[in-house]
Amino acid sequence: MPRVEIYTKWGCPYCVAAKTLLDKKGVAYEEYDITMGGPKRAEMLERVPGARTVPQVLVDGEALGGFDDVSALDRQGGLDAKLGL
Ligand SMILES: N[C@@H](CCC(=O)N[C@@H](CS)C(=O)NCC(=O)O)C(=O)O
């Protein structure tokens, strides 16, 4: 299974939506809560240059974007392959 990572903040509805989508796909993911900033926020900005919002979803290190991007990819039929489904 690919490694799925998601950067989130507390109280972020798009983050909940993205996690719900991943949960529906049945994939495990690592969540990094960057509500308080810190090194994980810096890491996100390094891995996803220009990221202005959360969530940010990465699969095997590839940045897929936020919820809108990931759900659009799913509608286009491209998400399952990225997730190894
Ligand atoms: N189109 C983006 C919208 C994400 C978004 O607006 N996220 C909000 C939180 S729910 C955000 O990051 N706001 C700026 C901030 O919290 O620094 C997506 O679908 O992921």
CSV table of C-alpha atoms and ligand atoms in Angstrom, one decimal:
chain,number,residue,atom,x,y,z
A,1,MET,CA,0.0,0.0,0.0
A,2,PRO,CA,1.3,3.5,-0.7
A,3,ARG,CA,2.1,5.8,2.1
A,4,VAL,CA,-0.7,8.3,2.5
A,5,GLU,CA,-0.1,11.5,4.6
A,6,ILE,CA,-2.4,14.4,5.3
A,7,TYR,CA,-1.6,17.7,7.0
A,8,THR,CA,-4.6,19.1,8.8
A,9,LYS,CA,-5.8,21.7,11.3
A,10,TRP,CA,-8.3,21.4,14.0
A,11,GLY,CA,-11.8,22.6,13.1
A,12,CYS,CA,-11.1,22.4,9.3
A,13,PRO,CA,-14.1,21.1,7.4
A,14,TYR,CA,-12.1,20.4,4.3
A,15,CYS,CA,-9.7,18.3,6.4
A,16,VAL,CA,-12.7,16.3,7.7
A,17,ALA,CA,-14.0,15.9,4.2
A,18,ALA,CA,-10.6,14.7,2.9
A,19,LYS,CA,-10.2,12.2,5.8
A,20,THR,CA,-13.8,11.0,5.2
A,21,LEU,CA,-13.0,10.3,1.6
A,22,LEU,CA,-9.8,8.4,2.5
A,23,ASP,CA,-11.7,6.5,5.2
A,24,LYS,CA,-14.4,5.5,2.6
A,25,LYS,CA,-11.5,4.2,0.4
A,26,GLY,CA,-10.4,2.1,3.3
A,27,VAL,CA,-6.8,3.4,3.2
A,28,ALA,CA,-4.7,4.1,6.3
A,29,TYR,CA,-3.0,7.4,6.5
A,30,GLU,CA,-0.7,9.4,8.8
A,31,GLU,CA,-2.2,12.7,9.9
A,32,TYR,CA,-0.1,15.7,11.0
A,33,ASP,CA,-2.0,18.3,12.9
A,34,ILE,CA,-0.4,21.6,12.2
A,35,THR,CA,-2.9,23.8,14.1
A,36,MET,CA,-0.2,25.1,16.3
A,37,GLY,CA,2.3,25.4,13.5
A,38,GLY,CA,5.7,24.0,14.4
A,39,PRO,CA,8.1,21.8,12.5
A,40,LYS,CA,5.4,19.8,10.8
A,41,ARG,CA,4.0,23.1,9.3
A,42,ALA,CA,7.5,23.9,8.1
A,43,GLU,CA,7.8,20.4,6.7
A,44,MET,CA,4.5,20.8,4.8
A,45,LEU,CA,5.7,24.1,3.2
A,46,GLU,CA,8.9,22.4,2.2
A,47,ARG,CA,7.2,19.4,0.6
A,48,VAL,CA,4.3,21.4,-0.9
A,49,PRO,CA,5.8,24.7,-1.9
A,50,GLY,CA,3.2,27.5,-2.0
A,51,ALA,CA,0.6,25.5,0.0
A,52,ARG,CA,-1.7,28.1,1.6
A,53,THR,CA,-4.4,25.9,2.9
A,54,VAL,CA,-5.0,22.6,4.6
A,55,PRO,CA,-5.6,19.8,4.1
A,56,GLN,CA,-2.6,18.8,2.0
A,57,VAL,CA,-2.6,15.2,0.9
A,58,LEU,CA,0.5,13.3,-0.2
A,59,VAL,CA,0.7,9.8,-1.6
A,60,ASP,CA,4.2,8.3,-1.7
A,61,GLY,CA,5.5,11.8,-1.4
A,62,GLU,CA,3.5,13.1,-4.3
A,63,ALA,CA,1.5,16.1,-3.4
A,64,LEU,CA,-2.1,15.7,-4.6
A,65,GLY,CA,-3.4,19.0,-3.2
A,66,GLY,CA,-6.4,19.7,-1.0
A,67,PHE,CA,-9.8,18.2,-0.7
A,68,ASP,CA,-11.1,19.8,-3.9
A,69,ASP,CA,-8.1,18.4,-5.8
A,70,VAL,CA,-8.4,14.9,-4.4
A,71,SER,CA,-12.1,14.6,-4.8
A,72,ALA,CA,-11.8,15.9,-8.4
A,73,LEU,CA,-9.2,13.3,-9.0
A,74,ASP,CA,-11.5,10.7,-7.6
A,75,ARG,CA,-14.4,11.8,-9.9
A,76,GLN,CA,-12.0,11.6,-12.9
A,77,GLY,CA,-11.2,8.0,-11.8
A,78,GLY,CA,-7.6,8.6,-11.0
A,79,LEU,CA,-7.5,8.4,-7.2
A,80,ASP,CA,-7.9,4.7,-6.7
A,81,ALA,CA,-4.7,3.9,-8.8
A,82,LYS,CA,-2.8,6.4,-6.7
A,83,LEU,CA,-4.0,4.7,-3.6
A,84,GLY,CA,-3.1,1.2,-4.9
A,85,LEU,CA,-6.8,0.2,-5.0
B,1,LIG,N1,-9.9,24.3,-1.8
B,1,LIG,C1,-9.3,23.9,-0.6
B,1,LIG,C2,-9.8,24.7,0.5
B,1,LIG,C3,-9.1,24.4,1.9
B,1,LIG,C4,-9.3,25.5,2.9
B,1,LIG,O1,-10.0,26.5,2.6
B,1,LIG,N2,-8.9,25.2,4.1
B,1,LIG,C5,-8.9,26.2,5.2
B,1,LIG,C6,-9.2,25.5,6.5
B,1,LIG,S1,-10.7,24.5,6.4
B,1,LIG,C7,-7.6,26.9,5.3
B,1,LIG,O2,-6.5,26.2,5.2
B,1,LIG,N3,-7.5,28.2,5.6
B,1,LIG,C8,-6.3,28.9,5.9
B,1,LIG,C9,-5.6,28.5,7.2
B,1,LIG,O3,-6.2,27.9,8.0
B,1,LIG,O4,-4.5,28.9,7.3
B,1,LIG,C10,-9.5,22.4,-0.3
B,1,LIG,O5,-10.4,21.8,-0.9
B,1,LIG,O6,-8.7,21.7,0.4
